[in-house]
Coordinates of C-alpha atoms in Angstrom, one line a residue:
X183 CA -21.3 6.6 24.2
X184 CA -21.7 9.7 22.9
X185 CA -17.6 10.6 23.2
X186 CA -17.4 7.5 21.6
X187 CA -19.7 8.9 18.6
X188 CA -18.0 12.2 18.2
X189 CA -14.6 9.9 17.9
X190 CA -16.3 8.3 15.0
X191 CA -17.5 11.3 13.0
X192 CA -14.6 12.8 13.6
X193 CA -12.8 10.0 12.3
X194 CA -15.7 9.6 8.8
X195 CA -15.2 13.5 8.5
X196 CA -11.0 12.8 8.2
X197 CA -12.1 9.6 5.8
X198 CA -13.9 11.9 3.4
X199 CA -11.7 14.6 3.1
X200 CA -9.1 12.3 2.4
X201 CA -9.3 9.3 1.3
X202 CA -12.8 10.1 -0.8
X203 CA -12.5 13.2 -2.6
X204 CA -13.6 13.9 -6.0
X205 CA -15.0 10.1 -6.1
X206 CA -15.6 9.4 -10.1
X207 CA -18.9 7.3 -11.1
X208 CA -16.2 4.2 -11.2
X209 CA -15.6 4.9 -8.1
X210 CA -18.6 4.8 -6.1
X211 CA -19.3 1.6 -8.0
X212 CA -16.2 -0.3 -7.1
X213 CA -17.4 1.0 -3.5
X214 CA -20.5 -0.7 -3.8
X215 CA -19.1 -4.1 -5.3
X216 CA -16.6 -4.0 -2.3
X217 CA -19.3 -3.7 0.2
X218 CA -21.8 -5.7 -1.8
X219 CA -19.7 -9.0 -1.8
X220 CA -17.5 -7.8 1.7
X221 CA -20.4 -7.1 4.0
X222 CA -23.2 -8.9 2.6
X223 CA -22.2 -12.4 1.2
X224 CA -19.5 -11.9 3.9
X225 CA -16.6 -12.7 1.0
X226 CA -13.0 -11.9 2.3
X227 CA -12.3 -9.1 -0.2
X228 CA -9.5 -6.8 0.5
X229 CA -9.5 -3.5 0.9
X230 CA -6.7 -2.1 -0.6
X231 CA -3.6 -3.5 -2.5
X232 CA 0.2 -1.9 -2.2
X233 CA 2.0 -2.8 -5.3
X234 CA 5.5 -1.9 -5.2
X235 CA 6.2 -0.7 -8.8
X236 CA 10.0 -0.6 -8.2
X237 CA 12.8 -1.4 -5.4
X238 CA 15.0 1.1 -6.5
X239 CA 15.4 4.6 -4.3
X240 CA 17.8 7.5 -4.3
X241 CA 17.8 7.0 -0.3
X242 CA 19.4 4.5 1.6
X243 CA 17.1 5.3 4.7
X244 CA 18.3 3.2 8.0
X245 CA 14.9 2.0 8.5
X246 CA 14.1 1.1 5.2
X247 CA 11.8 -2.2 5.8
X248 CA 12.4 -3.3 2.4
X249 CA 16.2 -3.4 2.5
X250 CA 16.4 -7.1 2.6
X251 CA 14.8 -7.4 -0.6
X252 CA 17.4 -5.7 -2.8
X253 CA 16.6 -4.0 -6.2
X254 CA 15.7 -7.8 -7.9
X255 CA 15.9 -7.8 -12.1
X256 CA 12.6 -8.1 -13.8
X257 CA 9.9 -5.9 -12.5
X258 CA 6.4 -6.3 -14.1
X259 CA 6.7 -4.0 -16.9
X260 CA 3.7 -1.9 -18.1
X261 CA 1.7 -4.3 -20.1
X262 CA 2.0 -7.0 -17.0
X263 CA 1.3 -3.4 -14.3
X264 CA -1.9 -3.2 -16.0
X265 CA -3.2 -6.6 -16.2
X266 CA -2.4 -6.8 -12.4
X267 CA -4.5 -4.0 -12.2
X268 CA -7.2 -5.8 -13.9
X269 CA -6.5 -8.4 -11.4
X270 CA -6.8 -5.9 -8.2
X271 CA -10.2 -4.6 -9.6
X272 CA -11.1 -7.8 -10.4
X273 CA -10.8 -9.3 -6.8
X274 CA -13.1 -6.6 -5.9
X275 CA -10.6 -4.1 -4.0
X276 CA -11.2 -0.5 -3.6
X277 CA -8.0 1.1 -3.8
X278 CA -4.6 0.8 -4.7
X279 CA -1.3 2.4 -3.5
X280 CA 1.7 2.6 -6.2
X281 CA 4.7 1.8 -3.7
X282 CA 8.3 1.1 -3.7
X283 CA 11.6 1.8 -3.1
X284 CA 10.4 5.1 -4.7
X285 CA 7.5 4.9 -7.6
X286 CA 8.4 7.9 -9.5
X287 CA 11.5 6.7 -10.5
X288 CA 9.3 4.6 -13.4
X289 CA 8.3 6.9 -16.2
X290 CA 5.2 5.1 -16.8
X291 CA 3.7 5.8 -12.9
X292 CA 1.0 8.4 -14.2
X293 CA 0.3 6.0 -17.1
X294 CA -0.7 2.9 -14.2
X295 CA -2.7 6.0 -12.2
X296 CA -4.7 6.3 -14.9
X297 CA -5.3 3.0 -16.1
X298 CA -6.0 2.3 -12.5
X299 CA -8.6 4.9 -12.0
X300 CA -10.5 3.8 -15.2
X301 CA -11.0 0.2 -13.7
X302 CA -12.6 2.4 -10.5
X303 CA -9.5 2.2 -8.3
X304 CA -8.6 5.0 -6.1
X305 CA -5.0 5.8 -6.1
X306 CA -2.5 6.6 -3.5
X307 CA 1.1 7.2 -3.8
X308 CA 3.7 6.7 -1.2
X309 CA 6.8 8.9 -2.1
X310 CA 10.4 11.0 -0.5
X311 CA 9.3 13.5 -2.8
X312 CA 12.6 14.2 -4.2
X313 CA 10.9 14.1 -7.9
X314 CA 7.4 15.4 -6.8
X315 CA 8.0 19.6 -7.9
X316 CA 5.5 21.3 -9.0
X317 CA 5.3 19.3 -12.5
X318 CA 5.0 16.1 -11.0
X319 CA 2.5 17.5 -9.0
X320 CA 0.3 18.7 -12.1
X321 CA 0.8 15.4 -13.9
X322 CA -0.6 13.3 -10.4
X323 CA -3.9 15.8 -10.1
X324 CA -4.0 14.9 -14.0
X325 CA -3.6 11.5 -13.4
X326 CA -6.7 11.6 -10.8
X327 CA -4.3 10.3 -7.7
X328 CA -6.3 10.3 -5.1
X329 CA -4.4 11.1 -2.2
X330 CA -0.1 11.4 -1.6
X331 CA 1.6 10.4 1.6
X332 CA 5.0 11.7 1.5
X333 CA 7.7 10.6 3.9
X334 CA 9.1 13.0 6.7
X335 CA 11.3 11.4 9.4
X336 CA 12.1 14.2 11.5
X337 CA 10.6 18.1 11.8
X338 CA 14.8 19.0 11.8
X339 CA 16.5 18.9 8.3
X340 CA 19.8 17.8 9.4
X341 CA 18.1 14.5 11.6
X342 CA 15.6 14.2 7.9
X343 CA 18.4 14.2 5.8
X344 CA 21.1 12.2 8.2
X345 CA 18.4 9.1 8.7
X346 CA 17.7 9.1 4.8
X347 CA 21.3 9.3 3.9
X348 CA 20.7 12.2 1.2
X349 CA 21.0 15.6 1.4
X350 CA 18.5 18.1 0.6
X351 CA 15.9 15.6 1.0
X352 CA 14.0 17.6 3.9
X353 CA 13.9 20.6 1.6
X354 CA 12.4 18.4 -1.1
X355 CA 9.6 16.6 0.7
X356 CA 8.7 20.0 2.2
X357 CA 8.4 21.2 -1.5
X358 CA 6.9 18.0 -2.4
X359 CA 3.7 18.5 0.0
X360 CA 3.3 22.4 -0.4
X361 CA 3.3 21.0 -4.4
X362 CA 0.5 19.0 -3.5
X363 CA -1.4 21.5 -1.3
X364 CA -1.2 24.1 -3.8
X365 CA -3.4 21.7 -6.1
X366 CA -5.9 20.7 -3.6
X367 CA -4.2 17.4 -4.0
X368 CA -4.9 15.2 -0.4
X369 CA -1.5 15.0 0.9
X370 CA -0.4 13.2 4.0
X371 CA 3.0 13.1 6.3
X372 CA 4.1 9.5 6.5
X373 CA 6.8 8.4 9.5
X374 CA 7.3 6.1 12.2
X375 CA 7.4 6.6 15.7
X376 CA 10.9 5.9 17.6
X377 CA 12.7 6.2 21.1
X378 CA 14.1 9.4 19.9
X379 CA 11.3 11.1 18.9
X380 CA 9.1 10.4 21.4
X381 CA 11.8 11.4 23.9
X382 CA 12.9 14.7 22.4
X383 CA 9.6 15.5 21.2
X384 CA 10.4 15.7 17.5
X385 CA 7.3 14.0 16.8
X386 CA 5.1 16.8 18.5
X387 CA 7.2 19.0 16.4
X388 CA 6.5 16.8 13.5
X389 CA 3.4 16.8 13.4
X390 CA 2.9 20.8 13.7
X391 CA 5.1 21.3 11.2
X392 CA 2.8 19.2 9.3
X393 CA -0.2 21.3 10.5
X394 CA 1.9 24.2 8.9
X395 CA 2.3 23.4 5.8
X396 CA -1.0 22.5 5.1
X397 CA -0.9 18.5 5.2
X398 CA -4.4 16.6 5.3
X399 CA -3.1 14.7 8.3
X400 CA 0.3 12.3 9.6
X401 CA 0.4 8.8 9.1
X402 CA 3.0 7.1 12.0
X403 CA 3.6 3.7 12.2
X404 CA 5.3 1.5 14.7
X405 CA 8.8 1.2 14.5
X406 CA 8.9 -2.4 12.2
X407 CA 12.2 -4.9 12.9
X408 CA 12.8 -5.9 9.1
X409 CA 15.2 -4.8 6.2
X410 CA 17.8 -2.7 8.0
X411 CA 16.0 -2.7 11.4
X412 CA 16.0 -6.4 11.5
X413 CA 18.3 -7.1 14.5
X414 CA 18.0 -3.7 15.9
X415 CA 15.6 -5.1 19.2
X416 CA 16.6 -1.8 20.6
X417 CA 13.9 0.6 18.4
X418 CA 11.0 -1.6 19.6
X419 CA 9.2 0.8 21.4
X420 CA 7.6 -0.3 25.5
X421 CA 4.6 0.4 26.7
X422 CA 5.3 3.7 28.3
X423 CA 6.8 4.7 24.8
X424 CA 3.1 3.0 23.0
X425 CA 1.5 5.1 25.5
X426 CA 3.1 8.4 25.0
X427 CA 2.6 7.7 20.9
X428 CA -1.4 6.8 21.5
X429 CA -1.5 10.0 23.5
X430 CA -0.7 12.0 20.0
X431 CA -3.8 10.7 18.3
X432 CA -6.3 12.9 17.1
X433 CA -9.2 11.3 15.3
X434 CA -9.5 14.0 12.6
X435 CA -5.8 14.4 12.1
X436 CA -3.3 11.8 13.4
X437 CA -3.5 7.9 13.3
X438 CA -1.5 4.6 13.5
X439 CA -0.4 2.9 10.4
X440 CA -3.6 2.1 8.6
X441 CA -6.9 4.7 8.6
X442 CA -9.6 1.3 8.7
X443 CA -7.2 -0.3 11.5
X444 CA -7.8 2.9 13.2
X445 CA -11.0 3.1 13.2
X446 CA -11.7 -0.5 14.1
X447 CA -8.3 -0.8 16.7
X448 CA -7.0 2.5 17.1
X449 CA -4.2 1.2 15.0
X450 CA -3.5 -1.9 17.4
X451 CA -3.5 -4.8 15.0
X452 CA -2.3 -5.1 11.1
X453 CA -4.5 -5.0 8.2
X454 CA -2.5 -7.3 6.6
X455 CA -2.3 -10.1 8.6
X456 CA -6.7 -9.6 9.1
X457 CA -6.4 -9.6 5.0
X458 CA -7.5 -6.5 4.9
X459 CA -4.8 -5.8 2.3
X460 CA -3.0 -7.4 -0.4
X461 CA 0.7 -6.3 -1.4
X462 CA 2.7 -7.4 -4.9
X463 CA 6.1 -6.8 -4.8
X464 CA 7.8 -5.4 -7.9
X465 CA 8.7 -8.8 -9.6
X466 CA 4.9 -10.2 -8.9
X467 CA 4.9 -11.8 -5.5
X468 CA 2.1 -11.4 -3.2
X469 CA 2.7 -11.4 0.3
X470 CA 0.7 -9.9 3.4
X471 CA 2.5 -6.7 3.7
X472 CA 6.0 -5.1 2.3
X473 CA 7.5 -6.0 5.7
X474 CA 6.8 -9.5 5.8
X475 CA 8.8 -11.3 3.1
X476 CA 6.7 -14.2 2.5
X477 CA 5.4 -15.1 -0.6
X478 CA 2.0 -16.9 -1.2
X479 CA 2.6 -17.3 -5.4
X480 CA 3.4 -14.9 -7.9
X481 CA 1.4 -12.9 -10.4
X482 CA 3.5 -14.4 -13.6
X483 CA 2.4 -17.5 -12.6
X484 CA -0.8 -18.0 -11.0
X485 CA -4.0 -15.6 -11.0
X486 CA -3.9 -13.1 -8.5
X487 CA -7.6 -13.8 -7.9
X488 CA -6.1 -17.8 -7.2
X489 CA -3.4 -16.4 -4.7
X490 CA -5.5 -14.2 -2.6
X491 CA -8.7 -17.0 -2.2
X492 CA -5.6 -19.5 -0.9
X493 CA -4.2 -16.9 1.4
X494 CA -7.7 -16.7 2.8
X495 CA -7.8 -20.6 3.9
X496 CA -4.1 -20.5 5.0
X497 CA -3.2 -22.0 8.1
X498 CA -0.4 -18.8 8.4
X499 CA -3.2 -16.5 9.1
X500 CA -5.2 -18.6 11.3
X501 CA -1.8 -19.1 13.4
X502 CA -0.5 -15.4 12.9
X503 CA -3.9 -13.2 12.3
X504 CA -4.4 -12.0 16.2
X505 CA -1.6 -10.5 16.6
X506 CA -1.4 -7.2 18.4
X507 CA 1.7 -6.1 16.7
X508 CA 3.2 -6.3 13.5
X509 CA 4.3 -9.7 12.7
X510 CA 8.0 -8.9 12.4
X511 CA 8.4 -7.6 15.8
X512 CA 7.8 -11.5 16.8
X513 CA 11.6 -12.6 17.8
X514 CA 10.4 -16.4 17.6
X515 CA 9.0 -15.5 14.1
X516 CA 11.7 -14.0 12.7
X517 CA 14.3 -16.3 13.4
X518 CA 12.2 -19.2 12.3
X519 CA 11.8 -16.9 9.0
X520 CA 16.2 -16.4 9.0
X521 CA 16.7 -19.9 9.7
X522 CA 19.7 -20.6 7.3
X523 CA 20.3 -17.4 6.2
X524 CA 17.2 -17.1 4.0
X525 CA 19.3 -15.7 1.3
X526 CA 16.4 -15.4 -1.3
X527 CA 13.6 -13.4 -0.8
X528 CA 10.7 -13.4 0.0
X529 CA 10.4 -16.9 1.5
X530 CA 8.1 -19.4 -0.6
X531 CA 5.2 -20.0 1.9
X532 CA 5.3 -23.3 2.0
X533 CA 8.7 -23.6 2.3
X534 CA 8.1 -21.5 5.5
X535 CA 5.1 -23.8 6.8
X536 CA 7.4 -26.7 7.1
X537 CA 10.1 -24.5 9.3
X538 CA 7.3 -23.3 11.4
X539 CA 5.5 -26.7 12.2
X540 CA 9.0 -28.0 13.2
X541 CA 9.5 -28.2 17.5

């Protein structure tokens, strides 16, 4: 019990430093309103939302998990950015992470921080850092981002740069964190575990390199089977590999894919699918996650508030919501989803329903 405690404070201690630095007035009371309606009139409010501000990326990473998807025409502009981030306030979330492709490639990102932040979001950016110098930097502090995660894939240059198909890309998301740590700015290394890096012990490597340079912490998550990893079966990882990954966790440093799914599952589970989370994609589709292309209604069309209550009562979740691992690492799932080709996507829900109710 009292390991058990230590895990947790350890864990709360990691959480503030984080995640809940320099919390504004707005803040606190989105906080409140969150726990308010989550916690005590047990109302399924999410979290956090991920809204993909664009699809386009100077990479062409070979585990991108949102290959699939393209770079569609007619993202939200800014007027419709910040009425869905009226919506996202409105639903009662307490956070919200500007995703992509890669967000800073949209001149108006710092604009949606702050607009964001006045509605009492906290903000989180998930970037390659090739356009986060020292500038960029100044402009995010000024913006109030709350916390950066920026991607690393490998603590070797060469591997970095070979699995993200752009040279110089190490060098610039090394620049990109010390940027960040310089300004007291909560910075995080985002990757995903794999067979190699397990095996070779890059991702020991990885993560003292991230000690190194200063990072708040490393983000890994399990190697996901969509976009360009979407037939390769041979990156799932077994249990001797799950093993050896759990084995890296430290409670005040290092955790699995999602910092409340950690706490609650040690990073077992998905936050999406235990709608924990929304995600918008850049054109206004809402879906449980980036890597599960299914839509439940778009933003252009229907209220988000409208979308999220019906995801709620949805008989997907109630099939899908227990699952130990992400969604897309389900063979029988994914070809029901591919069935045909699914040329467009993300798949219309219920569309989907009718492929997954068939023997």
């Amino acid at each position: 019990m009292k390991n058990n405690l230590f895990v947790y404070a350890r864990q709360f201690s990691f959480g503030l430093r984080v995640f809940f630095r320099r919390l504004s007035v707005k803040n606190v009371r989105q906080i409140a309103v969150f726990i308010f309606r989550r916690y005590l009139l047990s109302a399924p409010v999410p979290f956090s939302a991920v809204y993909a501000v664009t699809y386009k990326c100077q990479c062409r990473c070979v585990h991108c998990s949102v290959a699939d998807y393209g770079v569609p025409a007619g993202e939200l502009d800014t007027a419709e950015a910040m009425e869905l981030i009226d919506s996202v306030a409105g639903v009662g979330a307490v956070k919200i992470t500007f995703f992509g492709g890669e967000p800073l490639v949209r001149e108006d990102l710092c604009d949606l921080m702050v607009y964001a932040g006045r509605k009492g979001l906290r903000t989180s950016l998930d970037t390659n850092g090739l356009l986060l110098d020292k500038g960029m930097a100044a402009r995010l502090r000024a913006a109030g981002i709350g916390n950066v995660n920026v991607s690393l894939d490998s603590a070797d240059p060469s591997v970095h740069d070979s699995l993200r198909m752009r040279k110089g890309c190490f060098d610039a998301a090394v620049g990109a964190i010390k940027s960040c740590v310089a300004l007291d700015i909560p910075c995080l290394v985002s990757t995903y575990a794999s067979k190699r890096s397990l095996s070779d012990g890059d991702m020991v490597k990885l993560i003292a390199l991230a000690r190194s340079l200063g990072a708040s912490g490393v983000k890994i998550l399990f190697p996901i089977l969509s976009g360009n990893w979407r037939k390769n079966e041979s990156e799932r990882l077994d249990s001797e590999e799950e093993k050896r990954l759990l084995a890296l966790m430290d409670p005040s440093y290092v955790y699995l894919e999602d910092a409340l799914q950690m706490v609650k599952s040690r990073g077992k589970g998905c936050s999406a699918m235990e709608r924990n989370l929304l995600y918008i994609s850049p054109t206004g589709d809402v879906q449980p996650c980036p890597a599960i292309p299914v839509s439940f209604g778009n933003v252009r069309r229907r209220p988000l508030a409208e979308i999220a209550a019906s995801m709620v009562a949805h008989p997907f979740f109630a099939k899908y919501g227990k699952c130990s691992m992400c969604l897309m690492n389900d063979t029988g799932f994914r070809e029901k989803l591919f069935a045909g080709g699914a040329a467009k996507l993300p798949v219309d829900i219920e569309a989907l329903s009718l492929s997954l109710d068939k023997k």
